[in-house]
PDB file of C-alpha atoms in Angstrom:
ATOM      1  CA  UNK A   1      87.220 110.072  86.842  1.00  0.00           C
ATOM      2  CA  UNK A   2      89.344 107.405  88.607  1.00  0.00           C
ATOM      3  CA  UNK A   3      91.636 110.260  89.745  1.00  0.00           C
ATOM      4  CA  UNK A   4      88.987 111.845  91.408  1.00  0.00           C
ATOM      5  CA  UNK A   5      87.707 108.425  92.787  1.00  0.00           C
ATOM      6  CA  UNK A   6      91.580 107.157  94.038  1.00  0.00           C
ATOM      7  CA  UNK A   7      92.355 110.619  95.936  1.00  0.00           C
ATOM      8  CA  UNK A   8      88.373 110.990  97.251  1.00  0.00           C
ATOM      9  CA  UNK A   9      88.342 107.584  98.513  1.00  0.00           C
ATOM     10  CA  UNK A  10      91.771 107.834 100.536  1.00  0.00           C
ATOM     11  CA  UNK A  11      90.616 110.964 102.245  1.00  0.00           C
ATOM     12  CA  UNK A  12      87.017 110.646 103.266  1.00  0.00           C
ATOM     13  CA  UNK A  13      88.237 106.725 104.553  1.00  0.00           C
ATOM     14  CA  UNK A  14      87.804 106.688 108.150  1.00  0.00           C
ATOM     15  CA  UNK A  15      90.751 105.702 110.201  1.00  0.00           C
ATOM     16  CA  UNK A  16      90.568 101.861 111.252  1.00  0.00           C
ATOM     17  CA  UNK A  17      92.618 100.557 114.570  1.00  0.00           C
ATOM     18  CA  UNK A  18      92.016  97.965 117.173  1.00  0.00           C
ATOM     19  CA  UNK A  19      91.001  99.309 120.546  1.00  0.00           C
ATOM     20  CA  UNK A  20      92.919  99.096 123.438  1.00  0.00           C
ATOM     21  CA  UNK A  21      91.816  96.429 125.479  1.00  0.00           C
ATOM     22  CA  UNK A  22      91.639  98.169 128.504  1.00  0.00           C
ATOM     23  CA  UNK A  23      88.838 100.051 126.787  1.00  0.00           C
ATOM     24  CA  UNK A  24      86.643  98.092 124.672  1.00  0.00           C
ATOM     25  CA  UNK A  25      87.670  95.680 122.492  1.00  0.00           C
ATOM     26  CA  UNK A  26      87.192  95.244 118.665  1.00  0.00           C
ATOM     27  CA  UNK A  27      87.756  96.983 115.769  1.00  0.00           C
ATOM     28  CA  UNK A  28      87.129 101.126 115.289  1.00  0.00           C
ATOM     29  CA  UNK A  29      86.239 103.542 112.778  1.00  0.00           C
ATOM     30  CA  UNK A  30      86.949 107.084 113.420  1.00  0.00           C
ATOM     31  CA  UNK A  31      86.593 110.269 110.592  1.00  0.00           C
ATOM     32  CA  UNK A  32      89.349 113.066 111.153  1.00  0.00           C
ATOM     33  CA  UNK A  33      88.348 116.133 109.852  1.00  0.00           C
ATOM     34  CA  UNK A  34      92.419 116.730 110.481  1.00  0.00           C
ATOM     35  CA  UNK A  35      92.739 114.025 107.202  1.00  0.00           C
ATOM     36  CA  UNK A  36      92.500 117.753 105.014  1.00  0.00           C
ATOM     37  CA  UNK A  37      96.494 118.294 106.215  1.00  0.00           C
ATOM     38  CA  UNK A  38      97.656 115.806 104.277  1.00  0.00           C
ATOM     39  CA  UNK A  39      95.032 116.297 101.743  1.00  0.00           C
ATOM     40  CA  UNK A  40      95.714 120.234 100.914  1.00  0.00           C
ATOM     41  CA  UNK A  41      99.661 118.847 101.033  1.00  0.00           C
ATOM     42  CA  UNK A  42      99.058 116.546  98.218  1.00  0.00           C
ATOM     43  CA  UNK A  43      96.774 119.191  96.097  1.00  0.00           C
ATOM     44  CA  UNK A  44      99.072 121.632  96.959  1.00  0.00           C
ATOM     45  CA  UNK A  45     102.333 119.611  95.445  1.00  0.00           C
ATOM     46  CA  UNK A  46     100.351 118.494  92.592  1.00  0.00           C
ATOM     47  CA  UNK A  47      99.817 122.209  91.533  1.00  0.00           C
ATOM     48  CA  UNK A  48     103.327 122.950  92.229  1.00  0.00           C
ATOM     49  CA  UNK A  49     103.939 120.011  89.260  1.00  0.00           C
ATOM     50  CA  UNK A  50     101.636 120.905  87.314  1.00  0.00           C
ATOM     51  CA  UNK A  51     102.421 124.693  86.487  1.00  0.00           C
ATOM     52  CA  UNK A  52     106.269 125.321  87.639  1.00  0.00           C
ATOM     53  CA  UNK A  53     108.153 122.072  87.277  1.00  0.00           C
ATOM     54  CA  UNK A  54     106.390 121.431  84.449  1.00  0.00           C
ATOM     55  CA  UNK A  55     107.068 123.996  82.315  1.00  0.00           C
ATOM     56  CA  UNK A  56     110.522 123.648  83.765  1.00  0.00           C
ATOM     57  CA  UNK A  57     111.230 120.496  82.646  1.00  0.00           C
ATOM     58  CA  UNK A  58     109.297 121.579  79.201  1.00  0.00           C
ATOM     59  CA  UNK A  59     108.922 117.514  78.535  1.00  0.00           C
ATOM     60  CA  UNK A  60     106.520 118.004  75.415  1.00  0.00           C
ATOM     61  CA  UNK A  61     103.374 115.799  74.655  1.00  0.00           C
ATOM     62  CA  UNK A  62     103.490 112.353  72.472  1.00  0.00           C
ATOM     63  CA  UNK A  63     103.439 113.952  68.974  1.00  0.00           C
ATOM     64  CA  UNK A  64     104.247 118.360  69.680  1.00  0.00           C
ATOM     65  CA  UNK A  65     107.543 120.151  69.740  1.00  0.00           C
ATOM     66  CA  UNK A  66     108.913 122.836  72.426  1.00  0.00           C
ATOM     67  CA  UNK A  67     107.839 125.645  70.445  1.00  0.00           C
ATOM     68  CA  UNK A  68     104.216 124.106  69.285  1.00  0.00           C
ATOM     69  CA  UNK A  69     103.187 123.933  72.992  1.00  0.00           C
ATOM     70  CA  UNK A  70     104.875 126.748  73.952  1.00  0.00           C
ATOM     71  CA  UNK A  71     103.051 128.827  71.581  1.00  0.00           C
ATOM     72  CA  UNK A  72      99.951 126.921  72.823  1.00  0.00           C
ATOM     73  CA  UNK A  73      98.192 126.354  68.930  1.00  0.00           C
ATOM     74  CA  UNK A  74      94.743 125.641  69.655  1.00  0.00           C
ATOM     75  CA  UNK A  75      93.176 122.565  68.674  1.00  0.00           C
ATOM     76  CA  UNK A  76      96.893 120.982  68.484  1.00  0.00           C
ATOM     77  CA  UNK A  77      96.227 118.629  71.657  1.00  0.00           C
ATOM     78  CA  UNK A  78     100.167 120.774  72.726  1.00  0.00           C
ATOM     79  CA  UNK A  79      98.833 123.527  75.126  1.00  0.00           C
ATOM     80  CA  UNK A  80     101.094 122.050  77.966  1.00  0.00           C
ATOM     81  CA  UNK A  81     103.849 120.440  78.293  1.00  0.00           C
ATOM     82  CA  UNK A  82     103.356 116.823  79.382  1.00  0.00           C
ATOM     83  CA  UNK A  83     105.970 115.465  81.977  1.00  0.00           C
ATOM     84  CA  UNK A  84     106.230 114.854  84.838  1.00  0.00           C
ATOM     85  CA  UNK A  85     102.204 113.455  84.325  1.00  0.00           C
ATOM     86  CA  UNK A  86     100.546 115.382  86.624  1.00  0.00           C
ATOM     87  CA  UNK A  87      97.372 113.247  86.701  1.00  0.00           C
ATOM     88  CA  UNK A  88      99.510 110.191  87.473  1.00  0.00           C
ATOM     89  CA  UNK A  89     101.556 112.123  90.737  1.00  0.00           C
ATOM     90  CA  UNK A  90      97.926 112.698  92.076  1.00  0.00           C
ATOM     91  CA  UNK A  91      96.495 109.558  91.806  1.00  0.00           C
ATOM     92  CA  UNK A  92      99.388 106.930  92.736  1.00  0.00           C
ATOM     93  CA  UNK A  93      99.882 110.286  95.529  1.00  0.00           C
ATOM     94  CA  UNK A  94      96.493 109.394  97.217  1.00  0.00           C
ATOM     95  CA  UNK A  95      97.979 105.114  96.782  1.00  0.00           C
ATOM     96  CA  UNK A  96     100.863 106.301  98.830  1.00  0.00           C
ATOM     97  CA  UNK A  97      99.306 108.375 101.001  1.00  0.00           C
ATOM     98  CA  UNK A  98      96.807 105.211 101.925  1.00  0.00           C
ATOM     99  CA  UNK A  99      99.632 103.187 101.935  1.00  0.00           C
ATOM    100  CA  UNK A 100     102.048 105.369 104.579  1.00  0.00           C
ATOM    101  CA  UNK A 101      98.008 105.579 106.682  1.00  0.00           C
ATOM    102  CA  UNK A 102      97.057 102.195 106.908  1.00  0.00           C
ATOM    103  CA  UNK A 103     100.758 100.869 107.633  1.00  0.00           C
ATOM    104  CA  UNK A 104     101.361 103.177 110.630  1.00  0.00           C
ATOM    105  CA  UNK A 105      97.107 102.179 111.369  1.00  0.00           C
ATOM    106  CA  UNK A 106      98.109  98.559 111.456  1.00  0.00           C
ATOM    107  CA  UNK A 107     101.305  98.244 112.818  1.00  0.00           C
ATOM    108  CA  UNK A 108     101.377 101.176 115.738  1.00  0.00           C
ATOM    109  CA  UNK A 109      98.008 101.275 116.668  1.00  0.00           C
ATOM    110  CA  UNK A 110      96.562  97.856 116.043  1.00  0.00           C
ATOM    111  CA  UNK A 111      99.249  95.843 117.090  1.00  0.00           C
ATOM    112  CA  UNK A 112      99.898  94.001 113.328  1.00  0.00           C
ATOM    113  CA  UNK A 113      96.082  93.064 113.110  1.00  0.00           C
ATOM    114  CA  UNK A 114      95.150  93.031 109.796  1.00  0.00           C
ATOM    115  CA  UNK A 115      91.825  94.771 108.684  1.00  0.00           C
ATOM    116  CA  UNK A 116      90.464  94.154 105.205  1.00  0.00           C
ATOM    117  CA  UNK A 117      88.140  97.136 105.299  1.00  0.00           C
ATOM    118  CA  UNK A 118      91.323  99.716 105.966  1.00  0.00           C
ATOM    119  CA  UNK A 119      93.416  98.012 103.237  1.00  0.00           C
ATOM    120  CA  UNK A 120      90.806  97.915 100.839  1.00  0.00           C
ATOM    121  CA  UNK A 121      89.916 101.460 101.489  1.00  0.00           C
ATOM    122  CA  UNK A 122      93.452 103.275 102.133  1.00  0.00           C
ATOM    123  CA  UNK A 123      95.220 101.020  99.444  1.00  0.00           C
ATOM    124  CA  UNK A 124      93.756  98.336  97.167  1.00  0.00           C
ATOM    125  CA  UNK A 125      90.989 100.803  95.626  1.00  0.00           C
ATOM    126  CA  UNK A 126      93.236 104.101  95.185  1.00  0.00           C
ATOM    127  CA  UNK A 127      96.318 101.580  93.935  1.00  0.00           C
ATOM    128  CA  UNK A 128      93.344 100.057  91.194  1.00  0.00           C
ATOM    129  CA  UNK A 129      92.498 103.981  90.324  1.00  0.00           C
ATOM    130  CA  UNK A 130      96.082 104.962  89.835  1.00  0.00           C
ATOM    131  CA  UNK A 131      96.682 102.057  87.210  1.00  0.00           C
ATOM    132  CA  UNK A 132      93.556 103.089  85.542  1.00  0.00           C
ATOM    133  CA  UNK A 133      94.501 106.900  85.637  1.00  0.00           C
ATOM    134  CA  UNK A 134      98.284 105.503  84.314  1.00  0.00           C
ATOM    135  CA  UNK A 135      96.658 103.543  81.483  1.00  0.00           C
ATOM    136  CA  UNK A 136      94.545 106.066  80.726  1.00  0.00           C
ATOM    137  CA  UNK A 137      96.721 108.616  80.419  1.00  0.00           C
ATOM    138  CA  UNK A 138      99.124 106.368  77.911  1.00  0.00           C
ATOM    139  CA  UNK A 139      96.173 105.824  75.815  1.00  0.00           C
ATOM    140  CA  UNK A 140      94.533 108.334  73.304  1.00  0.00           C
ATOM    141  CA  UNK A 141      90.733 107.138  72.428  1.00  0.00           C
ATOM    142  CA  UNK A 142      90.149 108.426  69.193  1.00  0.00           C
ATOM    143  CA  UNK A 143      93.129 110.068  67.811  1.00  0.00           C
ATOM    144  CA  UNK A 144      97.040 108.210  66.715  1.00  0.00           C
ATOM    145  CA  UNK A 145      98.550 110.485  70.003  1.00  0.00           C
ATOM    146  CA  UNK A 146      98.882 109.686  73.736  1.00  0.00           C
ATOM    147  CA  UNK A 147      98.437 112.264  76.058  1.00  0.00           C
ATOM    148  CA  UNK A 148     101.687 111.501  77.575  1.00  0.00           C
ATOM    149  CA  UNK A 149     104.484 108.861  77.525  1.00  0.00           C
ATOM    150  CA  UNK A 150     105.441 106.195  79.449  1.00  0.00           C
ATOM    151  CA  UNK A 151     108.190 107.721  81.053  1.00  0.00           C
ATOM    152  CA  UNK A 152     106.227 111.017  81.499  1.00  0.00           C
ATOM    153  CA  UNK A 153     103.716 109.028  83.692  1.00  0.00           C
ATOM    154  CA  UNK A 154     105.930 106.571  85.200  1.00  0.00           C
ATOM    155  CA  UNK A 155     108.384 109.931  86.940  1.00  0.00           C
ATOM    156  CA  UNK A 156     104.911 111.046  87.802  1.00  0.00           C
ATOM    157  CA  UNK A 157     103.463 108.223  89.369  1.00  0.00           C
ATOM    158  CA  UNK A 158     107.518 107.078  91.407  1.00  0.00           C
ATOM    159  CA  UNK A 159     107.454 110.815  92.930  1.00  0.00           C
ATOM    160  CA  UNK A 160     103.958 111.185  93.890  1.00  0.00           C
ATOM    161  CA  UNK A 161     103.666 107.435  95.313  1.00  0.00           C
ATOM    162  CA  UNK A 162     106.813 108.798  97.545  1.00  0.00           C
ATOM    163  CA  UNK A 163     105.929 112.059  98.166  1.00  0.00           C
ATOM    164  CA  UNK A 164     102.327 110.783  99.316  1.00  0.00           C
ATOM    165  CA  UNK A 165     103.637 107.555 101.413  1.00  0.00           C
ATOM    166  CA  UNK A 166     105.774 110.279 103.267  1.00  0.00           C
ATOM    167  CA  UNK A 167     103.082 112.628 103.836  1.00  0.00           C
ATOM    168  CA  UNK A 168     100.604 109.532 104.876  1.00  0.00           C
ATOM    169  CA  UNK A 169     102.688 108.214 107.533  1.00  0.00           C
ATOM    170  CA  UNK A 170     103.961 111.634 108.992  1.00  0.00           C
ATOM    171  CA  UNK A 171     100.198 112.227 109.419  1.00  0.00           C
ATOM    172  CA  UNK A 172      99.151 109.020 110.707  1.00  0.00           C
ATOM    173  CA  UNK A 173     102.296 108.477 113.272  1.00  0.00           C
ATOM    174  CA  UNK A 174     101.240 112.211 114.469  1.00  0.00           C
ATOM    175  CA  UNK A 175      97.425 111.824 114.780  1.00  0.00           C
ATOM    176  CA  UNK A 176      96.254 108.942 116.504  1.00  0.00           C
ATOM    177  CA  UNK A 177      93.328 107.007 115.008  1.00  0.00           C
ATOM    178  CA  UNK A 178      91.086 107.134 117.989  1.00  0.00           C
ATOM    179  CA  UNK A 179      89.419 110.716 118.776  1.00  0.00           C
ATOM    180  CA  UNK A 180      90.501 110.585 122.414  1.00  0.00           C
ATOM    181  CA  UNK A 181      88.597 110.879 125.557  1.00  0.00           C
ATOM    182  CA  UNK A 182      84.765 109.892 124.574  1.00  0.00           C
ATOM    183  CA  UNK A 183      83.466 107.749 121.855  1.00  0.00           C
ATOM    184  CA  UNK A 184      82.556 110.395 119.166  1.00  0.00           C
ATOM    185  CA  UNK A 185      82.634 108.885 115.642  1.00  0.00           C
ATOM    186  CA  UNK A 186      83.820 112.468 114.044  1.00  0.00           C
ATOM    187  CA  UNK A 187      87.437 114.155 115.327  1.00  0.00           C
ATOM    188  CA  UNK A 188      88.893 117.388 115.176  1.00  0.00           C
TER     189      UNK A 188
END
């Protein structure tokens, strides 16, 4: 659930930046439907870590052997491989994706003014979700097993905060925040 919640958050967020003054003044909020690039990007690279590099790397589960998951027993908990943590490169993906948004936001199109709405939005709630998702994912309710280590979620979590904070700020230094000529609140 605060997977779901971290990514949603960072891509239905609408795109804060001061206004030129030569326009009007103040602070804007503008919602770019082109905020599904970098979305579709980060689904798309957590699918390719989930089924290829995963059984690549054939990193098993807290608790299964190679040849228990790969024979997929049911009811063993070992139907896939664990590592790189797949829920953890999504989640702490959406953090840097936030991240690499609001920086370029603040610093290129606001001028270094700092907006507590865009940082809460873009960063502090997807970085709380991914910590949750993390600690969640090194904790098994109910049973003596984890679903996946620490170092399973931690190489999950370095290379999707990376690979997100890249594909954040490559979006937002190519789309500007404001929707150009008019005031519309919605951009293509």
């Amino acid at each position: 659930m605060s997977l779901v919640l971290g990514s949603s958050v960072v891509f239905l967020m609408p795109r804060v930046y001061y206004s030129d003054p030569e326009s009007t003044v103040g602070w804007k909020g503008r919602w770019h439907f082109s905020v599904l690039a970098p979305a579709m990007t980060m689904t798309a690279l957590t699918l390719l870590v989930d089924l290829p590099i995963k059984d690549a790397v054939e990193s098993t589960r807290p608790g299964c052997g190679p040849e228990e998951t790969k024979t997929a027993v049911s009811d063993s908990g070992c139907k896939s491989f664990g590592g790189p943590s797949t829920h953890a490169f999504a989640s702490w993906g959406a953090t840097g994706a936030g991240t690499g948004i609001f920086l370029v936001d603040t610093f290129r199109y606001s001028s270094g003014r700092f907006n507590a709405g865009g940082f809460i939005g873009n960063v502090a709630f997807p970085l709380t979700a991914s910590v949750v998702t993390s600690i969640a994912r090194g904790v098994a309710p109910g049973s003596a097993e984890a679903y996946e280590d620490a170092g399973q979620i931690a190489i999950g979590g370095v290379t999707g905060f990376l690979s997100g904070l890249a594909i954040g700020t490559a979006y937002a230094m190519f789309q500007r925040p404001n929707c150009g000529y008019g005031n519309a609140l919605f951009c293509w």
